[in-house]
Short mmCIF file of C-alpha atoms in Angstrom, two decimals:
data_model
loop_
_atom_site.label_atom_id
_atom_site.label_comp_id
_atom_site.label_asym_id
_atom_site.label_seq_id
_atom_site.Cartn_x
_atom_site.Cartn_y
_atom_site.Cartn_z
CA MET A 295 -41.09 1.73 -15.03
CA GLY A 296 -37.33 1.55 -14.72
CA ASN A 297 -36.39 4.86 -16.39
CA ASN A 298 -38.03 7.94 -17.90
CA LEU A 299 -38.27 6.43 -21.41
CA ASP A 300 -40.11 3.43 -19.97
CA ALA A 301 -42.32 5.78 -17.98
CA ILE A 302 -43.23 7.88 -21.02
CA THR A 303 -43.89 4.80 -23.15
CA THR A 304 -46.07 3.25 -20.46
CA ILE A 305 -48.07 6.38 -19.75
CA PHE A 306 -48.42 7.17 -23.47
CA THR A 307 -49.75 3.65 -24.05
CA GLU A 308 -52.11 3.98 -21.08
CA PHE A 309 -53.44 7.31 -22.35
CA TYR A 310 -53.65 6.03 -25.94
CA TYR A 311 -55.97 3.17 -25.02
CA TRP A 312 -57.97 5.39 -22.70
CA VAL A 313 -58.68 7.79 -25.57
CA THR A 314 -59.75 4.91 -27.83
CA VAL A 315 -62.22 3.77 -25.18
CA VAL A 316 -63.82 7.22 -25.01
CA PHE A 317 -64.10 7.31 -28.81
CA MET A 318 -65.53 3.83 -28.93
CA PHE A 319 -68.25 4.81 -26.49
CA LEU A 320 -69.68 6.70 -29.48
CA ILE A 321 -70.24 3.40 -31.25
CA HIS A 322 -72.69 2.44 -28.57
CA VAL A 323 -74.32 5.85 -28.53
CA GLY A 324 -74.68 5.48 -32.29
CA PHE A 325 -76.17 2.01 -32.06
CA CYS A 326 -78.72 3.22 -29.48
CA VAL A 327 -79.73 6.27 -31.54
CA TYR A 328 -79.86 4.21 -34.72
CA GLU A 329 -81.90 1.42 -33.20
CA VAL A 330 -84.40 3.74 -31.56
CA GLY A 331 -84.82 5.55 -34.88
CA ALA A 332 -85.33 2.29 -36.75
CA SER A 333 -87.91 0.94 -34.30
CA ARG A 334 -91.55 1.96 -34.27
CA ARG A 335 -92.83 4.51 -31.75
CA ARG A 336 -94.65 1.91 -29.70
CA ASN A 337 -91.38 0.06 -29.04
CA HIS A 338 -88.69 2.68 -28.82
CA MET A 339 -88.14 2.91 -25.06
CA HIS A 340 -87.84 -0.86 -24.71
CA THR A 341 -85.56 -0.90 -27.73
CA LEU A 342 -83.36 1.71 -26.08
CA MET A 343 -83.25 -0.11 -22.75
CA LYS A 344 -82.50 -3.43 -24.43
CA ASN A 345 -79.36 -1.97 -25.96
CA THR A 346 -78.42 0.16 -22.94
CA MET A 347 -78.53 -2.63 -20.37
CA LEU A 348 -76.12 -4.77 -22.30
CA ILE A 349 -73.48 -2.25 -21.18
CA PRO A 350 -73.45 -3.26 -17.49
CA LEU A 351 -74.16 -6.94 -18.16
CA VAL A 352 -71.37 -7.41 -20.68
CA THR A 353 -69.03 -5.25 -18.59
CA VAL A 354 -69.34 -7.26 -15.40
CA THR A 355 -69.19 -10.61 -17.16
CA PHE A 356 -66.22 -9.51 -19.23
CA PHE A 357 -64.56 -8.69 -15.92
CA PHE A 358 -65.60 -12.03 -14.38
CA PHE A 359 -64.54 -14.35 -17.20
CA GLY A 360 -64.27 -12.72 -20.65
CA TRP A 361 -60.83 -11.26 -20.18
CA TRP A 362 -59.51 -14.46 -18.62
CA ILE A 363 -60.74 -16.39 -21.68
CA TYR A 364 -58.75 -14.14 -24.00
CA TRP A 365 -55.49 -14.85 -22.24
CA ALA A 366 -56.07 -18.51 -21.40
CA PHE A 367 -57.58 -19.78 -24.68
CA PRO A 368 -55.16 -18.93 -27.56
CA ASN A 369 -54.42 -22.61 -28.14
CA GLY A 370 -57.33 -24.36 -26.59
CA PRO A 371 -59.11 -26.05 -25.17
CA PHE A 372 -57.79 -29.22 -26.80
CA ILE A 373 -56.77 -27.60 -30.09
CA TYR A 374 -53.01 -27.18 -30.12
CA LYS A 375 -50.53 -29.04 -27.94
CA GLY A 376 -52.77 -30.96 -25.53
CA LEU A 377 -55.11 -29.05 -23.25
CA GLY A 378 -53.79 -25.82 -24.71
CA LEU A 379 -54.98 -23.56 -21.89
CA ASP A 380 -52.51 -20.95 -20.70
CA PHE A 381 -53.32 -20.73 -17.01
CA ALA A 382 -50.24 -18.59 -16.30
CA ALA A 383 -51.34 -15.84 -18.71
CA GLY A 384 -54.93 -16.21 -17.54
CA ALA A 385 -53.98 -15.80 -13.88
CA GLY A 386 -52.94 -12.16 -14.25
CA ASN A 387 -56.26 -11.37 -15.93
CA ALA A 388 -58.66 -13.22 -13.65
CA PRO A 389 -61.14 -11.13 -11.62
CA TRP A 390 -59.27 -11.84 -8.40
CA SER A 391 -55.87 -10.85 -9.82
CA GLU A 392 -54.18 -7.85 -8.20
CA THR A 393 -53.45 -6.44 -11.66
CA MET A 394 -57.17 -6.27 -12.44
CA ALA A 395 -57.55 -3.47 -9.91
CA THR A 396 -55.98 -0.25 -8.69
CA ASN A 397 -52.34 -1.16 -8.96
CA LEU A 398 -49.39 1.19 -9.47
CA SER A 399 -47.15 -1.54 -10.86
CA ASP A 400 -49.54 -2.24 -13.80
CA ARG A 401 -51.05 0.72 -15.62
CA ILE A 402 -51.90 -1.06 -18.88
CA THR A 403 -54.14 -4.02 -17.99
CA GLY A 404 -57.09 -1.80 -17.06
CA VAL A 405 -57.15 0.27 -20.25
CA PHE A 406 -56.37 -2.73 -22.47
CA TRP A 407 -59.24 -4.62 -20.82
CA ALA A 408 -61.52 -1.65 -21.43
CA ALA A 409 -60.57 -1.43 -25.12
CA PHE A 410 -61.49 -5.09 -25.57
CA LEU A 411 -64.64 -4.58 -23.52
CA LEU A 412 -65.86 -1.88 -25.89
CA PHE A 413 -65.45 -4.40 -28.73
CA SER A 414 -67.62 -6.75 -26.66
CA TRP A 415 -70.38 -4.16 -26.40
CA THR A 416 -70.19 -3.67 -30.17
CA ALA A 417 -70.52 -7.40 -30.86
CA ALA A 418 -73.64 -7.58 -28.69
CA SER A 419 -75.05 -4.34 -30.03
CA ILE A 420 -74.81 -5.59 -33.63
CA VAL A 421 -77.12 -8.46 -32.66
CA SER A 422 -79.47 -6.11 -30.80
CA GLY A 423 -80.65 -4.21 -33.86
CA ALA A 424 -81.41 -7.29 -35.94
CA VAL A 425 -83.77 -8.82 -33.39
CA MET A 426 -85.62 -5.75 -32.19
CA GLU A 427 -89.37 -5.35 -31.66
CA ARG A 428 -90.10 -9.00 -30.86
CA ILE A 429 -87.32 -10.52 -28.76
CA ARG A 430 -87.76 -10.56 -25.00
CA SER A 431 -85.26 -8.26 -23.31
CA GLY A 432 -84.28 -11.01 -20.85
CA ALA A 433 -83.50 -13.38 -23.71
CA PHE A 434 -81.49 -10.75 -25.54
CA TRP A 435 -79.42 -10.01 -22.43
CA ILE A 436 -78.50 -13.68 -22.09
CA HIS A 437 -77.41 -13.62 -25.73
CA ALA A 438 -75.52 -10.36 -25.13
CA VAL A 439 -73.48 -11.94 -22.35
CA LEU A 440 -72.75 -14.98 -24.52
CA ILE A 441 -71.64 -13.10 -27.63
CA GLY A 442 -69.98 -10.27 -25.68
CA SER A 443 -68.18 -12.18 -22.96
CA VAL A 444 -67.81 -15.70 -24.31
CA PHE A 445 -67.94 -16.35 -28.05
CA TRP A 446 -66.35 -13.26 -29.54
CA ILE A 447 -63.55 -13.35 -27.00
CA ILE A 448 -62.88 -17.03 -27.77
CA ASP A 449 -62.52 -16.07 -31.43
CA ALA A 450 -60.27 -13.16 -30.45
CA SER A 451 -58.11 -15.50 -28.43
CA TRP A 452 -57.84 -17.91 -31.38
CA GLY A 453 -57.49 -15.45 -34.25
CA TRP A 454 -56.75 -12.03 -32.81
CA HIS A 455 -53.88 -12.77 -30.45
CA TYR A 456 -50.17 -12.92 -31.22
CA ASP A 457 -50.12 -16.52 -29.99
CA GLY A 458 -53.54 -17.64 -31.35
CA TRP A 459 -53.65 -21.07 -33.01
CA MET A 460 -55.52 -19.73 -36.03
CA VAL A 461 -52.69 -17.28 -36.69
CA LYS A 462 -50.03 -19.95 -36.24
CA LEU A 463 -51.66 -22.80 -38.14
CA LEU A 464 -53.95 -21.08 -40.67
CA GLY A 465 -52.08 -17.83 -41.25
CA TYR A 466 -55.29 -16.05 -40.22
CA HIS A 467 -55.06 -12.29 -40.64
CA ASP A 468 -57.82 -9.98 -39.46
CA ALA A 469 -56.16 -6.80 -38.27
CA TYR A 470 -59.27 -4.64 -37.74
CA ALA A 471 -61.76 -7.38 -37.03
CA SER A 472 -63.73 -8.12 -40.22
CA GLY A 473 -64.22 -11.57 -38.77
CA VAL A 474 -63.50 -11.48 -35.06
CA ILE A 475 -66.16 -8.83 -34.43
CA HIS A 476 -68.32 -8.42 -37.52
CA ALA A 477 -68.61 -11.88 -39.09
CA ILE A 478 -69.20 -13.52 -35.73
CA ALA A 479 -71.80 -10.95 -34.65
CA GLY A 480 -73.57 -11.18 -38.02
CA GLY A 481 -73.54 -14.98 -37.83
CA TYR A 482 -74.79 -14.84 -34.26
CA ALA A 483 -77.63 -12.49 -35.24
CA LEU A 484 -78.63 -14.86 -38.04
CA GLY A 485 -78.67 -17.82 -35.63
CA VAL A 486 -81.07 -15.95 -33.34
CA LEU A 487 -83.24 -14.69 -36.23
CA VAL A 488 -83.78 -18.17 -37.68
CA VAL A 489 -85.39 -19.30 -34.40
CA LEU A 490 -87.00 -15.98 -33.47
CA GLY A 491 -88.93 -15.50 -36.70
CA PRO A 492 -90.08 -12.29 -38.41
CA ARG A 493 -92.11 -9.45 -36.95
CA ILE A 494 -95.88 -9.63 -37.46
CA GLY A 495 -96.70 -8.18 -40.87
CA LYS A 496 -93.18 -8.36 -42.25
CA PHE A 497 -94.15 -10.87 -44.95
CA ALA A 498 -97.30 -10.96 -47.07
CA MET A 499 -99.28 -14.20 -47.36
CA ASP A 500 -97.41 -15.04 -50.56
CA GLY A 501 -94.08 -14.50 -48.80
CA THR A 502 -93.27 -11.12 -50.32
CA PRO A 503 -91.33 -9.04 -47.79
CA ARG A 504 -92.78 -5.69 -46.71
CA ASP A 505 -90.72 -2.70 -45.71
CA ILE A 506 -91.22 -1.67 -42.06
CA PRO A 507 -90.00 1.94 -42.18
CA PRO A 508 -88.13 3.51 -39.28
CA HIS A 509 -90.18 5.89 -37.13
CA ASN A 510 -87.37 8.45 -37.36
CA PRO A 511 -85.05 8.22 -40.40
CA TRP A 512 -82.97 11.17 -39.13
CA PHE A 513 -82.09 9.29 -35.97
CA VAL A 514 -81.00 6.35 -38.07
CA THR A 515 -78.55 8.43 -40.09
CA ILE A 516 -77.22 10.33 -37.07
CA GLY A 517 -76.75 7.00 -35.32
CA LEU A 518 -74.72 5.67 -38.22
CA PHE A 519 -72.60 8.85 -38.29
CA LEU A 520 -71.86 8.32 -34.61
CA ILE A 521 -70.88 4.71 -35.32
CA TYR A 522 -68.47 5.93 -38.03
CA THR A 523 -66.95 8.30 -35.47
CA GLY A 524 -66.53 5.61 -32.87
CA PHE A 525 -65.01 3.35 -35.50
CA TRP A 526 -61.93 5.60 -35.52
CA GLY A 527 -61.34 4.74 -31.88
CA PHE A 528 -61.92 1.10 -32.71
CA TYR A 529 -59.22 1.15 -35.38
CA ALA A 530 -56.71 2.85 -33.11
CA ALA A 531 -57.56 0.44 -30.30
CA CYS A 532 -56.66 -2.51 -32.54
CA ASN A 533 -53.03 -1.30 -32.61
CA VAL A 534 -50.24 -1.47 -30.11
CA PRO A 535 -49.11 2.17 -30.29
CA LEU A 536 -45.39 1.93 -29.57
CA ILE A 537 -43.12 -1.03 -29.08
CA SER A 538 -39.46 -1.88 -29.66
CA PRO A 539 -38.24 -4.91 -31.65
CA GLU A 540 -36.83 -6.17 -28.37
CA GLY A 541 -40.27 -5.83 -26.78
CA ILE A 542 -41.79 -7.86 -29.60
CA GLY A 543 -39.11 -10.49 -29.36
CA GLY A 544 -39.68 -11.83 -32.86
CA GLN A 545 -37.76 -11.78 -36.11
CA ILE A 546 -37.66 -7.99 -36.61
CA THR A 547 -34.08 -6.74 -36.57
CA GLY A 548 -32.62 -3.32 -35.74
CA GLU A 549 -33.78 -0.82 -33.14
CA THR A 550 -36.66 0.98 -34.84
CA TRP A 551 -39.69 1.27 -32.60
CA THR A 552 -43.05 0.97 -34.29
CA ALA A 553 -46.79 0.72 -33.94
CA THR A 554 -48.07 -2.80 -34.58
CA ASN A 555 -51.32 -4.59 -35.20
CA ILE A 556 -52.66 -7.01 -32.59
CA TYR A 557 -50.33 -9.72 -33.92
CA LEU A 558 -47.37 -7.43 -33.12
CA ALA A 559 -46.61 -7.10 -36.85
CA PRO A 560 -45.66 -3.56 -37.93
CA THR A 561 -48.16 -0.99 -39.23
CA SER A 562 -48.86 2.71 -38.69
CA LEU A 563 -51.77 4.97 -37.75
CA GLY A 564 -51.16 6.82 -41.01
CA ALA A 565 -51.74 3.67 -43.06
CA ILE A 566 -54.94 2.72 -41.31
CA THR A 567 -56.26 6.28 -41.49
CA LEU A 568 -55.86 6.30 -45.27
CA ASN A 569 -57.44 2.90 -45.61
CA PHE A 570 -60.30 3.59 -43.21
CA LEU A 571 -61.37 6.65 -45.18
CA MET A 572 -60.90 5.06 -48.60
CA SER A 573 -62.84 1.93 -47.69
CA LEU A 574 -65.60 4.08 -46.17
CA SER A 575 -65.71 6.05 -49.40
CA GLY A 576 -65.75 2.96 -51.61
CA GLY A 577 -68.63 1.56 -49.56
CA LEU A 578 -70.61 4.80 -49.65
CA MET A 579 -70.16 5.28 -53.40
CA MET A 580 -71.14 1.74 -54.26
CA ALA A 581 -74.08 1.65 -51.84
CA TYR A 582 -75.45 4.94 -53.17
CA ILE A 583 -75.50 3.55 -56.70
CA VAL A 584 -76.74 0.06 -55.94
CA SER A 585 -79.49 1.28 -53.56
CA LYS A 586 -80.43 4.13 -55.93
CA GLY A 587 -79.65 6.77 -53.33
CA ASP A 588 -81.48 5.17 -50.40
CA ALA A 589 -80.13 6.96 -47.31
CA PHE A 590 -80.34 3.98 -44.95
CA TRP A 591 -78.47 1.67 -47.30
CA THR A 592 -75.95 4.30 -48.37
CA TYR A 593 -74.92 4.86 -44.75
CA SER A 594 -74.95 1.13 -44.06
CA GLY A 595 -72.89 0.58 -47.20
CA GLY A 596 -70.22 2.94 -45.85
CA LEU A 597 -70.04 0.78 -42.77
CA ALA A 598 -69.97 -2.41 -44.87
CA GLY A 599 -67.12 -0.90 -46.90
CA ILE A 600 -64.95 -0.38 -43.82
CA ILE A 601 -65.88 -3.79 -42.41
CA THR A 602 -64.98 -5.61 -45.62
CA ALA A 603 -61.56 -3.97 -45.92
CA SER A 604 -60.80 -4.19 -42.20
CA ALA A 605 -59.13 -7.61 -42.27
CA GLY A 606 -56.25 -6.22 -44.33
CA ASN A 607 -56.42 -2.48 -43.73
CA ASP A 608 -53.05 -2.54 -41.97
CA LEU A 609 -51.37 -3.48 -45.27
CA TYR A 610 -53.63 -2.57 -48.21
CA HIS A 611 -53.01 0.29 -50.58
CA PRO A 612 -55.77 2.90 -50.14
CA ILE A 613 -57.15 2.23 -53.64
CA GLN A 614 -57.33 -1.48 -52.83
CA ALA A 615 -59.19 -0.56 -49.66
CA MET A 616 -61.62 1.57 -51.68
CA LEU A 617 -62.31 -1.18 -54.22
CA ILE A 618 -62.69 -3.86 -51.56
CA GLY A 619 -65.04 -1.55 -49.64
CA GLY A 620 -67.15 -1.17 -52.77
CA VAL A 621 -67.31 -4.92 -53.34
CA GLY A 622 -68.36 -5.47 -49.72
CA ALA A 623 -71.13 -2.86 -49.87
CA TYR A 624 -72.48 -4.34 -53.12
CA CYS A 625 -72.50 -7.90 -51.77
CA ALA A 626 -74.04 -6.87 -48.43
CA TYR A 627 -76.91 -5.03 -50.15
CA LYS A 628 -77.68 -7.79 -52.64
CA LEU A 629 -77.33 -10.61 -50.13
CA HIS A 630 -79.58 -8.89 -47.58
CA PHE A 631 -82.54 -8.77 -49.93
CA TRP A 632 -81.88 -12.19 -51.43
CA VAL A 633 -81.73 -13.88 -48.01
CA GLU A 634 -84.75 -11.91 -46.79
CA LYS A 635 -86.89 -13.06 -49.71
CA ARG A 636 -85.52 -16.59 -50.06
CA PHE A 637 -85.42 -17.59 -46.38
CA LYS A 638 -87.96 -15.15 -44.85
CA ILE A 639 -85.37 -13.70 -42.49
CA ASP A 640 -86.49 -10.42 -40.90
CA ASP A 641 -83.25 -8.63 -40.06
CA ALA A 642 -84.66 -5.28 -38.93
CA VAL A 643 -81.50 -3.25 -39.59
CA GLY A 644 -79.56 -5.32 -42.11
CA ALA A 645 -76.99 -6.25 -39.46
CA VAL A 646 -76.39 -9.76 -40.75
CA ALA A 647 -75.52 -8.36 -44.17
CA VAL A 648 -73.54 -5.28 -43.15
CA HIS A 649 -71.54 -7.05 -40.46
CA GLY A 650 -71.83 -10.76 -41.16
CA TYR A 651 -71.65 -11.11 -44.94
CA ALA A 652 -69.33 -8.12 -45.41
CA GLY A 653 -67.02 -9.40 -42.67
CA PHE A 654 -66.97 -12.90 -44.15
CA ILE A 655 -66.27 -11.63 -47.66
CA GLY A 656 -63.59 -9.28 -46.33
CA LEU A 657 -61.71 -12.20 -44.77
CA VAL A 658 -61.80 -14.19 -47.99
CA ILE A 659 -60.65 -11.22 -50.08
CA ALA A 660 -57.74 -10.59 -47.68
CA GLY A 661 -56.60 -14.18 -48.23
CA PHE A 662 -56.06 -13.47 -51.92
CA VAL A 663 -54.82 -9.89 -51.77
CA LEU A 664 -52.36 -10.56 -48.93
CA TRP A 665 -51.39 -14.08 -50.07
CA GLY A 666 -47.90 -14.90 -48.76
CA ALA A 667 -47.61 -11.92 -46.41
CA PRO A 668 -46.28 -12.87 -42.96
CA SER A 669 -49.13 -13.27 -40.49
CA SER A 670 -46.81 -12.68 -37.54
CA PRO A 671 -43.34 -11.38 -36.67
CA TYR A 672 -42.60 -14.73 -35.05
CA GLU A 673 -40.93 -17.68 -36.72
CA GLY A 674 -42.89 -20.74 -37.77
CA TYR A 675 -46.26 -19.09 -38.40
CA VAL A 676 -48.10 -19.93 -41.62
CA ALA A 677 -48.26 -16.98 -44.03
CA VAL A 678 -51.58 -15.37 -45.01
CA ASN A 679 -53.38 -17.54 -47.59
CA PRO A 680 -56.86 -17.92 -49.12
CA LEU A 681 -57.69 -21.29 -47.56
CA GLY A 682 -56.71 -20.16 -44.06
CA GLN A 683 -58.81 -17.03 -44.42
CA PHE A 684 -61.79 -19.01 -45.74
CA LEU A 685 -61.58 -21.52 -42.88
CA GLY A 686 -61.25 -18.57 -40.50
CA ALA A 687 -64.38 -16.99 -41.94
CA ILE A 688 -66.28 -20.27 -41.46
CA ILE A 689 -65.10 -20.49 -37.84
CA MET A 690 -66.11 -16.89 -37.15
CA PHE A 691 -69.49 -16.78 -38.89
CA PHE A 692 -70.78 -20.33 -38.41
CA VAL A 693 -68.88 -22.15 -35.67
CA LEU A 694 -68.65 -19.38 -33.08
CA GLY A 695 -71.49 -17.17 -34.37
CA PHE A 696 -74.44 -18.93 -35.98
CA LEU A 697 -74.23 -22.29 -34.20
CA PRO A 698 -74.19 -21.23 -30.53
CA ALA A 699 -76.84 -18.57 -31.19
CA PHE A 700 -79.09 -21.14 -32.84
CA ILE A 701 -78.70 -23.66 -30.00
CA VAL A 702 -79.21 -21.12 -27.20
CA SER A 703 -82.20 -19.61 -29.02
CA LYS A 704 -83.76 -23.06 -29.35
CA ILE A 705 -83.33 -23.60 -25.60
CA LEU A 706 -84.82 -20.19 -24.77
CA HIS A 707 -87.65 -20.79 -27.23
CA GLY A 708 -88.35 -24.17 -25.64
CA ALA A 709 -88.56 -22.48 -22.23
CA GLY A 710 -90.94 -19.83 -23.59
CA LEU A 711 -88.41 -17.10 -22.93
CA LEU A 712 -87.37 -16.01 -26.43
CA ARG A 713 -90.21 -14.05 -27.99
CA ILE A 714 -92.89 -11.69 -26.70
CA PRO A 715 -96.54 -12.77 -27.10
CA PRO A 716 -98.30 -11.63 -30.34
CA LEU A 717 -100.76 -9.38 -28.48
CA VAL A 718 -97.90 -7.49 -26.86
CA GLU A 719 -96.13 -7.22 -30.21
CA LEU A 720 -99.19 -5.59 -31.75
CA GLU A 721 -99.77 -3.18 -28.86
CA GLY A 722 -96.10 -2.42 -28.58
CA LEU A 723 -93.63 -3.11 -25.80
CA ASP A 724 -94.05 0.43 -24.49
CA TYR A 725 -97.81 0.02 -23.99
CA GLU A 726 -97.78 0.37 -20.19
CA GLU A 727 -95.31 3.25 -20.21
CA GLN A 728 -97.34 5.03 -22.89
CA HIS A 729 -100.55 4.48 -20.95
CA GLU A 730 -98.99 5.91 -17.79
CA TYR A 731 -97.57 8.82 -19.78
CA GLU A 732 -100.99 9.67 -21.21
CA LEU A 733 -102.63 9.42 -17.77
CA ALA A 734 -99.99 11.65 -16.20
CA LEU A 735 -100.37 14.14 -19.04
CA LYS A 736 -104.15 14.22 -18.65
CA GLU A 737 -103.90 14.67 -14.90
CA VAL A 738 -101.42 17.52 -14.99
CA MET A 739 -103.26 19.30 -17.83
CA GLU A 740 -106.53 19.08 -15.94
CA ALA A 741 -104.84 20.49 -12.84
CA GLU A 742 -103.31 23.34 -14.82
CA SER A 743 -106.59 24.09 -16.60
CA ALA A 744 -108.38 24.21 -13.27
CA SER A 745 -105.95 26.84 -12.00
CA VAL A 746 -106.57 29.20 -14.95
CA GLY A 747 -108.36 32.35 -13.81
CA LYS A 748 -107.96 31.64 -10.08
CA MET B 260 -53.53 0.95 10.22
CA SER B 261 -54.98 1.49 6.75
CA THR B 262 -57.43 -0.53 4.64
CA ILE B 263 -55.22 -0.06 1.56
CA GLY B 264 -51.97 -1.23 3.14
CA TYR B 265 -50.35 2.23 3.20
CA SER B 266 -50.89 4.97 5.76
CA SER B 267 -48.38 7.37 4.19
CA TRP B 268 -47.10 8.11 0.68
CA ALA B 269 -43.53 8.34 1.92
CA VAL B 270 -42.65 5.36 -0.28
CA ASP B 271 -40.68 4.51 -3.41
CA LEU B 272 -43.40 4.15 -6.06
CA ALA B 273 -41.31 1.52 -7.86
CA GLU B 274 -42.11 -0.79 -4.98
CA VAL B 275 -45.84 -0.06 -4.76
CA GLY B 276 -48.31 -2.47 -6.30
CA ALA B 277 -51.95 -2.90 -5.33
CA ILE B 278 -53.47 -0.02 -3.35
CA TYR B 279 -57.14 -0.98 -3.07
CA PRO B 280 -58.85 -1.70 0.24
CA PHE B 281 -59.18 -5.17 1.74
CA GLN B 282 -56.52 -6.89 -0.36
CA GLY B 283 -56.79 -10.65 0.04
CA SER B 284 -60.58 -10.70 -0.24
CA GLU B 285 -60.64 -10.72 -4.06
CA VAL B 286 -62.04 -14.23 -4.40
CA VAL B 287 -64.84 -13.54 -1.93
CA MET B 288 -65.67 -10.28 -3.72
CA THR B 289 -65.77 -12.14 -7.04
CA ILE B 290 -68.15 -14.78 -5.67
CA VAL B 291 -70.47 -12.11 -4.25
CA ALA B 292 -70.44 -10.17 -7.52
CA VAL B 293 -71.14 -13.28 -9.65
CA VAL B 294 -74.07 -14.23 -7.40
CA LEU B 295 -75.46 -10.68 -7.73
CA TRP B 296 -75.13 -10.84 -11.52
CA LEU B 297 -76.95 -14.17 -11.76
CA ALA B 298 -79.62 -12.95 -9.33
CA TRP B 299 -80.15 -9.91 -11.53
CA HIS B 300 -81.10 -12.14 -14.47
CA VAL B 301 -83.49 -14.18 -12.30
CA VAL B 302 -85.21 -11.09 -10.92
CA GLU B 303 -85.40 -9.50 -14.37
CA ILE B 304 -86.88 -12.58 -16.05
CA ARG B 305 -89.47 -12.99 -13.28
CA GLY B 306 -90.48 -9.35 -13.63
CA GLU B 307 -90.67 -9.63 -17.41
CA ASN B 308 -92.75 -12.81 -17.17
CA ALA B 309 -95.24 -11.03 -14.90
CA GLN B 310 -95.42 -7.99 -17.17
CA LEU B 311 -95.92 -10.03 -20.35
CA GLU B 312 -98.59 -12.15 -18.67
CA ARG B 313 -100.42 -8.97 -17.62
CA LEU B 314 -100.16 -7.48 -21.11
CA SER B 315 -101.28 -10.72 -22.77
CA ASP B 316 -104.61 -10.72 -20.96
CA LYS B 317 -107.10 -10.31 -23.83
CA SER B 318 -109.79 -8.83 -21.61
CA ARG B 319 -107.51 -5.97 -20.53
CA VAL B 320 -108.01 -3.79 -23.59
CA THR B 321 -110.46 -3.59 -26.47
CA ASP B 322 -109.67 -4.15 -30.12
CA ASP B 323 -110.04 -0.38 -30.58
CA ASP B 324 -107.26 0.18 -28.04
CA ARG B 325 -105.07 -2.23 -29.97
CA ARG B 326 -105.80 -0.47 -33.25
CA ARG B 327 -104.89 2.84 -31.60
CA SER B 328 -101.55 1.37 -30.53
CA ILE B 329 -100.88 0.16 -34.06
CA GLU B 330 -101.84 3.57 -35.48
CA ARG B 331 -99.28 5.24 -33.19
CA TYR B 332 -96.78 3.32 -35.32
#
């Protein structure tokens, strides 16, 4: 920090990301509340712990190798210009780097790492809800590490980095992560679900799906409200808050400092606030109508609305964001039930639809609506276009989401580590805890009763 | 002598970088932490295997117990 302006900019940026991290914590609180509400009573403590323990596991692995991947992989391996690995950029973000620790000469790496980490938790948490009540916790935690600290961060390095090959060669544009978080996590959840199979009783003998209602619908809605709240932090965290044209070093002329998206292309918090709220509203309105006022799907539709518009919410007009949000909510709702019935996929919370299909569709729509817009402030990058966005959506949903999840699930299934035994599924994962709870209750009530009148 | 490399703050902060203890041992700390992480998964999966084996024993509970669990929802 050479002078006071540098100092203020640095400390403002540090504080900015720190605040986004605190906000984003609410996403995880929301996912936990939501998932516990959606599970049945006999599973809810295991469901809670499954989602909670991904926090430390993804955190430590994101420290060990996730963050290094982001900085080392924008052009590789073996994708663009030979090996394509940037070891120099990776070095400052490796777990043994001095800047990945208490260091007065670098105040940004820690908070920037944390902002990305909270995205990692979200990616893993999206998968968590879909597979609940029959996946083994140990298997889920292996998947959580893979989606949270390997696959999503590879896609971020490729398509959510100012130097990513997808941005340069495809014109990929995904400012608030329709694809890099939501499509990949939805695809990953689908890959696990195909191997994992449905919960006992989900489908009738003739294949007709049955509804398995949440044990606490209020928790589900409060959880989704909390996710909305955390989403604000997520949006802000996707921006660079303040940077000069000189700091960007691209084609922007003049001396006007600006906020930028992750590609260092200009945007503003005002723009994304308008578009966040309008896409949420479009999603809610459409989902209320299409689901005939079903609370679960109305809330989920709000989320699908934001997710669908997110790819282009740095540039859209608010009314475009609203309409795109509505389209996403409609498609997510219809596709969820069609896939459920046609392929017998038991997605317990509709995560594949709300995140995966909505994210995918959002990327494709952005390709048309933003056709020809610059994907980057740097020279030589392909402009945003429909084909690039479609290929990007395929890479996110299938190549980095569905495929690795399917392969790893097959391996875990082969080792007998993927799914809990049917007897345990019927009795519930909390059977032992419940039994101990009832015994303790009986014991203490007997002791209290015995003391009455003494 | 100080584990963090500074025994006084009478310094120009522009020239201060890392201030955590035992600088130079980062690689060793990383190896230890990675081993602990992997060991956690091994211990967890072993514990889960044992628990699921115990719970899968058909003679442990009656069908009535199972029905009661299902009725708890």
